[in-house]
Tab-separated table of C-alpha atoms and ligand atoms in Angstrom:
chain	number	residue	atom	x	y	z
A	1	MET	CA	-27.900	-71.704	214.623
A	2	ALA	CA	-29.177	-74.360	216.953
A	3	LYS	CA	-32.533	-75.893	216.336
A	4	ARG	CA	-35.121	-74.653	218.797
A	5	ILE	CA	-37.014	-77.340	220.668
A	6	THR	CA	-40.561	-76.436	221.623
A	7	GLY	CA	-43.344	-77.989	223.643
A	8	ARG	CA	-46.524	-77.295	225.550
A	9	CYS	CA	-49.082	-78.827	227.852
A	10	PHE	CA	-52.275	-80.414	226.566
A	11	CYS	CA	-54.362	-77.205	226.844
A	12	GLY	CA	-51.600	-74.889	225.624
A	13	ALA	CA	-51.571	-72.592	228.682
A	14	VAL	CA	-47.944	-73.545	229.333
A	15	GLN	CA	-45.378	-73.275	226.553
A	16	PHE	CA	-41.657	-73.876	226.763
A	17	GLN	CA	-38.544	-74.084	224.698
A	18	PHE	CA	-34.895	-75.043	224.679
A	19	ASP	CA	-32.175	-73.937	222.290
A	20	GLU	CA	-30.663	-77.394	222.002
A	21	PRO	CA	-31.918	-80.973	221.752
A	22	PRO	CA	-32.169	-83.321	224.734
A	23	LEU	CA	-28.993	-85.036	225.904
A	24	VAL	CA	-30.734	-88.369	226.256
A	25	ALA	CA	-34.174	-89.838	226.710
A	26	ARG	CA	-35.188	-92.848	228.714
A	27	ALA	CA	-38.209	-94.823	229.760
A	28	CYS	CA	-38.720	-95.020	233.514
A	29	TRP	CA	-40.827	-97.609	235.307
A	30	CYS	CA	-40.398	-96.227	238.809
A	31	ARG	CA	-43.637	-96.256	240.777
A	32	ASP	CA	-43.890	-92.455	240.695
A	33	CYS	CA	-43.725	-92.431	236.909
A	34	GLN	CA	-46.512	-94.992	236.699
A	35	TYR	CA	-48.828	-92.531	238.450
A	36	LEU	CA	-47.843	-89.775	236.064
A	37	SER	CA	-48.056	-91.764	232.871
A	38	SER	CA	-51.307	-93.624	233.285
A	39	GLY	CA	-49.704	-96.909	234.301
A	40	ASN	CA	-47.016	-97.233	231.685
A	41	ALA	CA	-43.363	-96.305	231.759
A	42	SER	CA	-42.867	-92.575	231.528
A	43	VAL	CA	-40.569	-91.307	228.787
A	44	GLY	CA	-38.422	-88.449	229.962
A	45	ALA	CA	-36.102	-86.322	227.834
A	46	ILE	CA	-33.192	-84.859	229.752
A	47	PHE	CA	-32.222	-81.316	228.826
A	48	ARG	CA	-29.640	-78.908	230.125
A	49	THR	CA	-31.544	-76.220	232.030
A	50	GLU	CA	-29.341	-73.436	230.690
A	51	THR	CA	-31.427	-72.536	227.643
A	52	PHE	CA	-34.836	-73.329	229.132
A	53	THR	CA	-37.572	-70.698	228.888
A	54	THR	CA	-41.267	-71.052	229.629
A	55	THR	CA	-44.473	-69.036	229.710
A	56	GLY	CA	-47.711	-69.762	231.530
A	57	GLU	CA	-48.496	-70.678	235.099
A	58	VAL	CA	-47.324	-74.006	236.500
A	59	ARG	CA	-47.935	-75.669	239.837
A	60	GLU	CA	-45.214	-77.521	241.696
A	61	TYR	CA	-45.188	-80.730	243.650
A	62	TYR	CA	-42.221	-81.749	245.769
A	63	SER	CA	-41.579	-85.364	246.616
A	64	THR	CA	-38.852	-87.855	247.370
A	65	ALA	CA	-38.117	-90.262	244.529
A	66	ASP	CA	-37.596	-94.012	244.959
A	67	SER	CA	-33.883	-93.235	244.593
A	68	GLY	CA	-34.083	-90.972	247.642
A	69	ALA	CA	-33.620	-87.827	245.547
A	70	ALA	CA	-35.599	-84.691	246.411
A	71	MET	CA	-37.627	-83.918	243.316
A	72	ARG	CA	-39.590	-80.942	242.108
A	73	ARG	CA	-42.295	-81.727	239.564
A	74	ARG	CA	-44.159	-79.080	237.644
A	75	PHE	CA	-47.475	-79.442	235.875
A	76	CYS	CA	-50.171	-77.329	234.247
A	77	PRO	CA	-52.834	-76.447	236.851
A	78	LYS	CA	-55.470	-76.129	234.142
A	79	CYS	CA	-55.162	-79.436	232.271
A	80	GLY	CA	-52.918	-81.419	234.628
A	81	THR	CA	-50.246	-82.354	232.091
A	82	PRO	CA	-47.027	-83.372	233.856
A	83	LEU	CA	-44.300	-81.263	232.265
A	84	PHE	CA	-40.998	-81.053	234.107
A	85	SER	CA	-39.225	-82.914	236.842
A	86	GLU	CA	-35.967	-81.984	238.455
A	87	ASP	CA	-33.637	-83.566	240.944
A	88	LEU	CA	-32.943	-80.606	243.218
A	89	SER	CA	-29.352	-81.741	243.717
A	90	LEU	CA	-28.721	-81.568	239.933
A	91	PRO	CA	-29.823	-78.040	238.947
A	92	ASP	CA	-28.022	-78.122	235.580
A	93	PHE	CA	-30.408	-80.740	234.202
A	94	MET	CA	-34.140	-81.172	233.961
A	95	VAL	CA	-36.435	-83.856	232.673
A	96	VAL	CA	-39.266	-83.036	230.297
A	97	ARG	CA	-42.151	-85.466	230.013
A	98	ALA	CA	-41.807	-86.515	226.403
A	99	GLY	CA	-45.494	-86.214	225.619
A	100	ALA	CA	-45.231	-82.453	226.003
A	101	LEU	CA	-42.654	-82.041	223.240
A	102	ASP	CA	-44.006	-80.796	219.925
A	103	ASP	CA	-41.803	-83.351	218.167
A	104	PRO	CA	-42.048	-86.714	219.968
A	105	GLU	CA	-39.372	-88.111	217.647
A	106	LEU	CA	-36.822	-86.229	219.752
A	107	SER	CA	-37.446	-88.463	222.711
A	108	ARG	CA	-36.851	-91.997	221.502
A	109	PRO	CA	-35.725	-93.768	224.685
A	110	GLN	CA	-32.123	-94.954	224.745
A	111	SER	CA	-32.521	-96.998	227.889
A	112	THR	CA	-35.095	-98.312	230.344
A	113	ILE	CA	-34.725	-97.723	234.053
A	114	TRP	CA	-36.430	-98.990	237.211
A	115	THR	CA	-37.574	-102.145	235.408
A	116	ALA	CA	-37.886	-103.989	238.746
A	117	SER	CA	-40.883	-101.772	239.544
A	118	ALA	CA	-42.716	-102.614	236.302
A	119	PRO	CA	-45.850	-104.782	236.410
A	120	SER	CA	-45.649	-108.251	234.866
A	121	TRP	CA	-47.280	-106.986	231.662
A	122	GLY	CA	-44.942	-104.024	231.332
A	123	PHE	CA	-43.024	-104.053	228.071
A	124	VAL	CA	-39.293	-103.458	228.416
A	125	ASP	CA	-37.553	-103.142	225.053
A	126	PRO	CA	-34.993	-105.984	224.944
A	127	GLU	CA	-32.956	-104.025	222.367
A	128	LEU	CA	-32.162	-101.280	224.873
A	129	PRO	CA	-29.899	-101.247	227.906
A	130	SER	CA	-31.904	-101.401	231.093
A	131	CYS	CA	-31.455	-101.382	234.820
A	132	GLY	CA	-33.674	-102.584	237.605
A	133	GLY	CA	-33.343	-99.488	239.727
A	134	HIS	CA	-31.712	-96.137	239.724
A	135	PRO	CA	-29.150	-95.394	236.967
A	136	ALA	CA	-26.003	-93.299	237.179
A	137	PRO	CA	-26.676	-89.546	237.562
A	138	ALA	CA	-27.452	-87.191	234.672
A	139	GLY	CA	-30.938	-86.392	235.799
A	140	LYS	CA	-33.750	-88.649	236.875
A	141	THR	CA	-37.153	-89.101	235.369
B	1	ZN	ZN1	-52.442	-77.080	230.280
B	2	ZN	ZN1	-39.478	-92.585	237.147
């Protein structure tokens, strides 16, 4: 029996779950993520969409990422928590903003991406692999 992974937005109006743990998590310094994470890198956990279920109303925002990818981002309209982001060309995967997971230990970043967009004070973990821009596919944050 797989361990169920649960999460919610800040106010609790949106709840979600997956039947399996994230494939990978990474810290992203792209400019878009800086808006969504209060100036720091955003930690995103990449899940397979297959077992995803959610309750509660979300709003969507569509934009083009720095990589050129068409993205859909979903957030709670009540409290504003950024929850999910998806590259529309990769429907099998979705990124969950790590802060929304009930167990933040599940989303320890394994790499840092878009480091070239980080401010001079931005901390990039030297122990982790990193890249200055867009990494190989498998979902984007
Ligand atoms: Zn909320
Ligand atoms: Zn990003």
